[in-house]
Tab-separated table of C-alpha atoms in Angstrom:
chain	number	residue	atom	x	y	z
A	1	GLN	CA	65.890	166.546	-35.474
A	2	THR	CA	68.461	164.966	-33.157
A	3	PRO	CA	71.387	167.399	-32.639
A	4	SER	CA	73.852	166.161	-35.247
A	5	SER	CA	76.742	168.610	-35.091
A	6	PRO	CA	79.979	166.684	-35.821
A	7	GLY	CA	81.385	168.025	-32.544
A	8	PHE	CA	78.609	166.417	-30.469
A	9	VAL	CA	79.113	163.121	-32.278
A	10	LEU	CA	82.905	163.111	-31.868
A	11	ALA	CA	82.626	163.870	-28.136
A	12	ASP	CA	80.131	161.001	-27.697
A	13	GLN	CA	77.664	163.578	-26.379
A	14	ALA	CA	75.018	163.393	-29.116
A	15	PRO	CA	71.753	161.602	-28.279
A	16	SER	CA	72.326	159.555	-31.435
A	17	SER	CA	75.619	158.159	-32.708
A	18	VAL	CA	74.147	157.113	-36.071
A	19	ASN	CA	72.783	160.377	-37.391
A	20	ARG	CA	70.276	160.561	-40.209
A	21	PRO	CA	71.614	162.959	-42.881
A	22	ARG	CA	69.445	166.066	-43.256
A	23	ASN	CA	69.351	169.090	-45.515
A	24	PRO	CA	71.211	172.009	-43.901
A	25	GLY	CA	69.726	175.348	-42.934
A	26	GLY	CA	71.423	178.709	-43.303
A	27	LEU	CA	72.233	179.032	-39.609
A	28	VAL	CA	71.258	176.410	-37.019
A	29	ALA	CA	71.752	176.348	-33.244
A	30	SER	CA	71.522	173.093	-31.249
A	31	PHE	CA	71.702	172.523	-27.502
A	32	LEU	CA	72.336	169.406	-25.423
A	33	SER	CA	70.617	171.110	-22.489
A	34	LEU	CA	70.243	174.623	-21.155
A	35	ASN	CA	73.627	174.592	-19.384
A	36	ASN	CA	75.701	171.762	-20.900
A	37	GLY	CA	76.787	173.362	-24.147
A	38	GLY	CA	75.628	173.833	-27.696
A	39	SER	CA	76.539	174.110	-31.332
A	40	LEU	CA	76.277	176.726	-34.067
A	41	GLU	CA	76.242	175.430	-37.629
A	42	ALA	CA	76.327	177.518	-40.812
A	43	SER	CA	75.832	176.581	-44.455
A	44	PRO	CA	77.585	179.222	-46.612
A	45	PHE	CA	75.449	178.568	-49.707
A	46	TRP	CA	72.157	179.254	-47.907
A	47	LEU	CA	73.558	182.408	-46.308
A	48	LEU	CA	74.208	183.965	-49.724
A	49	PRO	CA	71.864	186.815	-50.739
A	50	LEU	CA	68.767	185.575	-52.524
A	51	LYS	CA	69.847	187.244	-55.794
A	52	ASN	CA	72.905	184.942	-55.839
A	53	ARG	CA	70.644	181.874	-55.648
A	54	LYS	CA	67.981	182.862	-58.195
A	55	ALA	CA	69.222	180.299	-60.705
A	56	LEU	CA	68.522	177.450	-58.277
A	57	THR	CA	65.006	176.175	-58.962
A	58	PHE	CA	63.285	173.365	-57.089
A	59	SER	CA	63.729	171.093	-60.091
A	60	LYS	CA	67.466	171.791	-60.315
A	61	TYR	CA	67.825	171.243	-56.571
A	62	VAL	CA	66.167	167.804	-56.410
A	63	HIS	CA	67.826	166.565	-59.616
A	64	ASN	CA	71.338	167.446	-58.423
A	65	ASN	CA	72.742	164.056	-57.381
A	66	PHE	CA	76.064	165.450	-56.114
A	67	PRO	CA	75.053	168.486	-53.971
A	68	VAL	CA	78.376	169.136	-52.225
A	69	VAL	CA	78.243	172.939	-52.585
A	70	GLN	CA	74.575	173.250	-51.605
A	71	THR	CA	74.961	171.092	-48.489
A	72	PHE	CA	78.431	172.017	-47.199
A	73	SER	CA	78.322	173.305	-43.622
A	74	ILE	CA	80.783	174.205	-40.886
A	75	SER	CA	80.134	174.164	-37.163
A	76	ALA	CA	81.578	175.097	-33.779
A	77	THR	CA	80.594	173.104	-30.701
A	78	SER	CA	81.181	173.348	-26.962
A	79	VAL	CA	80.343	170.836	-24.246
A	80	ILE	CA	80.682	171.713	-20.560
A	81	SER	CA	80.613	169.347	-17.573
A	82	ASP	CA	81.344	169.884	-13.877
A	83	THR	CA	85.034	169.059	-14.291
A	84	ALA	CA	85.943	169.511	-17.960
A	85	SER	CA	85.225	171.366	-21.195
A	86	TYR	CA	85.281	170.311	-24.833
A	87	MET	CA	85.488	172.502	-27.917
A	88	SER	CA	85.214	171.285	-31.475
A	89	VAL	CA	85.105	172.461	-35.069
A	90	GLY	CA	83.594	170.278	-37.751
A	91	SER	CA	82.184	170.080	-41.231
A	92	LYS	CA	79.815	167.905	-43.249
A	93	PHE	CA	78.323	167.688	-46.734
A	94	HIS	CA	76.301	165.354	-48.956
A	95	ILE	CA	78.223	163.540	-51.670
A	96	LEU	CA	75.333	161.541	-53.139
A	97	ARG	CA	71.558	162.118	-53.202
A	98	PHE	CA	68.642	160.585	-55.098
A	99	TYR	CA	64.975	161.488	-54.801
A	100	LYS	CA	62.105	159.295	-55.958
A	101	LYS	CA	61.652	160.902	-59.372
A	102	ASP	CA	58.137	159.716	-60.185
A	103	GLN	CA	56.816	161.187	-56.913
A	104	ILE	CA	58.496	164.543	-57.563
A	105	GLN	CA	57.317	164.629	-61.174
A	106	LYS	CA	53.699	163.958	-60.199
A	107	LEU	CA	53.700	166.732	-57.585
A	108	GLU	CA	55.361	169.183	-59.987
A	109	ASN	CA	52.788	168.379	-62.682
A	110	ASP	CA	49.899	168.745	-60.230
A	111	LEU	CA	51.260	172.114	-59.078
A	112	ILE	CA	51.658	173.367	-62.675
A	113	THR	CA	48.084	172.260	-63.412
A	114	GLU	CA	46.732	174.182	-60.414
A	115	LEU	CA	48.749	177.307	-61.312
A	116	THR	CA	47.600	177.311	-64.950
A	117	PRO	CA	44.697	179.778	-65.435
A	118	LYS	CA	41.384	178.135	-66.327
A	119	LYS	CA	38.212	179.559	-67.883
A	120	ASP	CA	34.549	178.732	-67.400
A	121	ALA	CA	32.058	178.142	-70.224
A	122	ALA	CA	31.573	181.899	-70.636
A	123	GLY	CA	35.296	182.503	-71.067
A	124	ASN	CA	35.841	184.073	-67.637
A	125	PHE	CA	38.948	183.166	-65.653
A	126	LEU	CA	38.281	180.958	-62.633
A	127	PRO	CA	39.946	181.746	-59.282
A	128	LEU	CA	42.945	179.642	-58.313
A	129	ASP	CA	42.425	176.933	-55.701
A	130	LEU	CA	44.800	178.420	-53.117
A	131	VAL	CA	44.104	175.674	-50.571
A	132	LYS	CA	45.108	172.966	-53.056
A	133	ILE	CA	48.197	174.928	-54.135
A	134	GLU	CA	49.345	175.306	-50.525
A	135	GLN	CA	48.760	171.605	-49.928
A	136	LEU	CA	50.921	170.673	-52.933
A	137	GLN	CA	53.668	173.087	-51.854
A	138	ASN	CA	53.735	171.510	-48.389
A	139	GLU	CA	53.995	168.047	-49.943
A	140	LEU	CA	56.934	169.192	-52.062
A	141	ASN	CA	58.685	170.688	-49.022
A	142	GLN	CA	58.293	167.453	-47.062
A	143	ILE	CA	59.778	165.171	-49.706
A	144	SER	CA	62.975	163.539	-48.464
A	145	PRO	CA	65.617	161.695	-50.513
A	146	LYS	CA	65.314	157.983	-51.081
A	147	ILE	CA	69.115	157.599	-50.938
A	148	LEU	CA	71.493	160.060	-49.264
A	149	VAL	CA	75.188	159.765	-48.331
A	150	GLU	CA	76.790	162.316	-46.008
A	151	VAL	CA	80.470	162.728	-45.101
A	152	ALA	CA	81.463	164.482	-41.852
A	153	GLY	CA	84.575	165.194	-39.845
A	154	ALA	CA	85.618	167.057	-36.701
A	155	TRP	CA	88.536	168.086	-34.519
A	156	LEU	CA	88.041	168.060	-30.731
A	157	SER	CA	90.032	169.752	-27.978
A	158	TYR	CA	89.744	169.082	-24.229
A	159	SER	CA	90.497	171.033	-21.072
A	160	PRO	CA	90.383	169.677	-17.515
A	161	GLU	CA	88.952	171.885	-14.771
A	162	ASN	CA	87.196	174.102	-17.358
A	163	SER	CA	90.380	176.102	-17.927
A	164	PHE	CA	90.549	177.836	-21.323
A	165	ASP	CA	94.353	178.073	-21.386
A	166	ARG	CA	94.685	174.292	-20.932
A	167	PHE	CA	92.832	173.258	-24.098
A	168	ARG	CA	94.733	170.596	-26.036
A	169	GLN	CA	93.894	168.531	-29.102
A	170	ALA	CA	92.324	165.298	-27.899
A	171	ARG	CA	90.473	163.607	-30.750
A	172	ASN	CA	89.764	163.810	-34.466
A	173	GLY	CA	87.602	161.716	-36.726
A	174	ILE	CA	85.950	161.272	-40.088
A	175	TRP	CA	82.821	159.287	-40.952
A	176	ALA	CA	80.024	158.671	-43.421
A	177	ASN	CA	76.292	158.144	-42.886
A	178	ALA	CA	74.236	156.484	-45.640
A	179	LEU	CA	70.436	156.834	-45.611
A	180	TYR	CA	67.952	154.594	-47.411
A	181	LYS	CA	64.180	155.169	-47.235
A	182	PRO	CA	62.208	152.208	-48.632
A	183	ILE	CA	58.977	154.027	-47.715
A	184	SER	CA	58.352	157.578	-46.486
A	185	ALA	CA	57.830	156.592	-42.827
A	186	LEU	CA	60.822	154.249	-42.529
A	187	SER	CA	64.528	155.109	-42.641
A	188	ILE	CA	67.611	152.897	-42.487
A	189	VAL	CA	70.979	154.532	-41.802
A	190	GLY	CA	74.392	152.877	-41.983
A	191	LEU	CA	77.541	154.305	-40.359
A	192	THR	CA	81.279	153.914	-40.928
A	193	ARG	CA	83.585	156.032	-38.738
A	194	TYR	CA	87.293	156.339	-37.874
A	195	ILE	CA	88.404	158.130	-34.678
A	196	ASN	CA	91.933	158.898	-33.481
A	197	ASN	CA	92.390	159.584	-29.763
A	198	LYS	CA	95.356	161.455	-28.352
A	199	LYS	CA	96.636	160.552	-24.905
A	200	HIS	CA	95.317	163.265	-22.617
A	201	GLU	CA	95.135	163.736	-18.865
A	202	ASN	CA	91.798	162.525	-17.453
A	203	PHE	CA	90.318	162.150	-20.925
A	204	SER	CA	91.650	159.158	-22.802
A	205	GLU	CA	94.570	156.948	-23.616
A	206	LYS	CA	96.061	156.773	-27.095
A	207	ALA	CA	93.552	154.887	-29.212
A	208	GLU	CA	92.243	154.353	-32.703
A	209	PHE	CA	88.595	153.397	-33.115
A	210	LEU	CA	86.769	151.956	-36.100
A	211	ASP	CA	82.971	152.112	-35.809
A	212	PHE	CA	80.270	150.337	-37.785
A	213	GLY	CA	76.645	151.043	-36.988
A	214	ILE	CA	73.060	150.842	-38.143
A	215	SER	CA	69.877	152.679	-37.219
A	216	LEU	CA	66.234	151.867	-37.952
A	217	GLY	CA	63.820	154.784	-37.634
A	218	TYR	CA	60.119	155.591	-37.930
A	219	GLU	CA	58.511	159.020	-38.327
A	220	ASN	CA	54.830	159.909	-38.471
A	221	GLY	CA	55.421	162.773	-40.904
A	222	ILE	CA	53.970	165.375	-38.540
A	223	ASN	CA	55.761	165.839	-35.225
A	224	PHE	CA	57.245	162.578	-33.919
A	225	SER	CA	60.056	160.180	-34.781
A	226	ILE	CA	61.752	157.292	-33.009
A	227	SER	CA	64.787	155.193	-33.883
A	228	GLY	CA	66.855	152.341	-32.498
A	229	GLU	CA	70.569	152.120	-33.176
A	230	PHE	CA	73.493	149.763	-32.628
A	231	VAL	CA	77.179	150.659	-33.062
A	232	HIS	CA	80.085	148.239	-32.894
A	233	ARG	CA	83.418	149.883	-31.984
A	234	ARG	CA	86.776	148.218	-32.505
A	235	ASP	CA	89.829	149.587	-30.670
A	236	LEU	CA	92.570	148.979	-33.238
A	237	ILE	CA	95.440	149.407	-30.759
A	238	VAL	CA	94.422	147.169	-27.835
A	239	GLU	CA	92.173	145.011	-30.046
A	240	GLU	CA	89.124	145.472	-27.820
A	241	ASN	CA	85.484	145.487	-28.867
A	242	LEU	CA	82.930	147.957	-27.482
A	243	SER	CA	79.297	148.618	-28.356
A	244	ARG	CA	76.516	151.155	-28.049
A	245	LEU	CA	72.782	150.438	-28.051
A	246	ALA	CA	70.240	153.244	-27.828
A	247	LEU	CA	66.634	154.256	-28.424
A	248	VAL	CA	66.211	157.882	-29.559
A	249	GLY	CA	62.989	159.893	-29.738
A	250	ASN	CA	62.219	163.343	-31.187
A	251	TYR	CA	59.105	165.462	-30.694
A	252	LYS	CA	58.455	168.615	-32.716
A	253	LEU	CA	57.001	171.494	-30.708
A	254	SER	CA	57.296	173.965	-33.589
A	255	ASP	CA	59.301	174.411	-36.802
A	256	GLU	CA	62.153	175.872	-34.733
A	257	LEU	CA	61.916	173.815	-31.506
A	258	TYR	CA	62.354	170.077	-30.925
A	259	ILE	CA	62.663	167.916	-27.818
A	260	THR	CA	65.073	164.979	-28.065
A	261	GLY	CA	65.704	162.142	-25.611
A	262	SER	CA	67.718	158.914	-25.655
A	263	PHE	CA	67.942	155.815	-23.496
A	264	GLY	CA	70.400	152.949	-23.637
A	265	LYS	CA	74.007	151.844	-23.191
A	266	ASN	CA	77.002	153.917	-24.306
A	267	PHE	CA	80.448	152.624	-25.289
A	268	ASP	CA	81.966	152.982	-21.814
A	269	GLN	CA	79.087	151.322	-19.936
């Protein structure tokens, strides 16, 4: 659950630069720290009244291989330091998604079997096994795609001295993250990203970056995940190569609260 708002990524402030694509929530808040800024992300589809989403069943959801409408989200991000402020707007969506069909089909069949009323030898209905039903529902909720491709983009403005009236466009970018899960505990993510820097006082020189990256991650399926990532950055104007190498860990305190930390070398180090 690394904060993955496009604004954090574009500002090079996210703990991870190669973000694993995830299913969006209706409204999600993320924070870098208690006083360094945060992000608010909304997915319009999941904010619709429930009556407008009644036609969407679990089966239809997981068998939709092009879920652009269901996964489209927009976000606003702010990052504050001692001497400068950043504000960003961004968007992302999934353009391709495949689940492991045999796994989904087995769980669906098992759930239907448990929900089907059964009778004993005397013809009396037996009580449902609620514990087993809940277990199967949890397994369904935890299924993640085997293949998932996400496209994201953002526009970033910068202000020196934390002055609101001095905000100017500083950077924009577009990128794609592709996830492949050979097994449930292991994830491989590839990244391709283009960034355009504007020349801006105390922020950056004019530059165009092309990034290629890869991340290898492990998750225990309960409350912990860890990943290592490498990103190669090519400055297309001055023809200079930069790189980022990081180790990122996530620990789940509750369904709504995660702790994230990273250690490594950023592009400018």
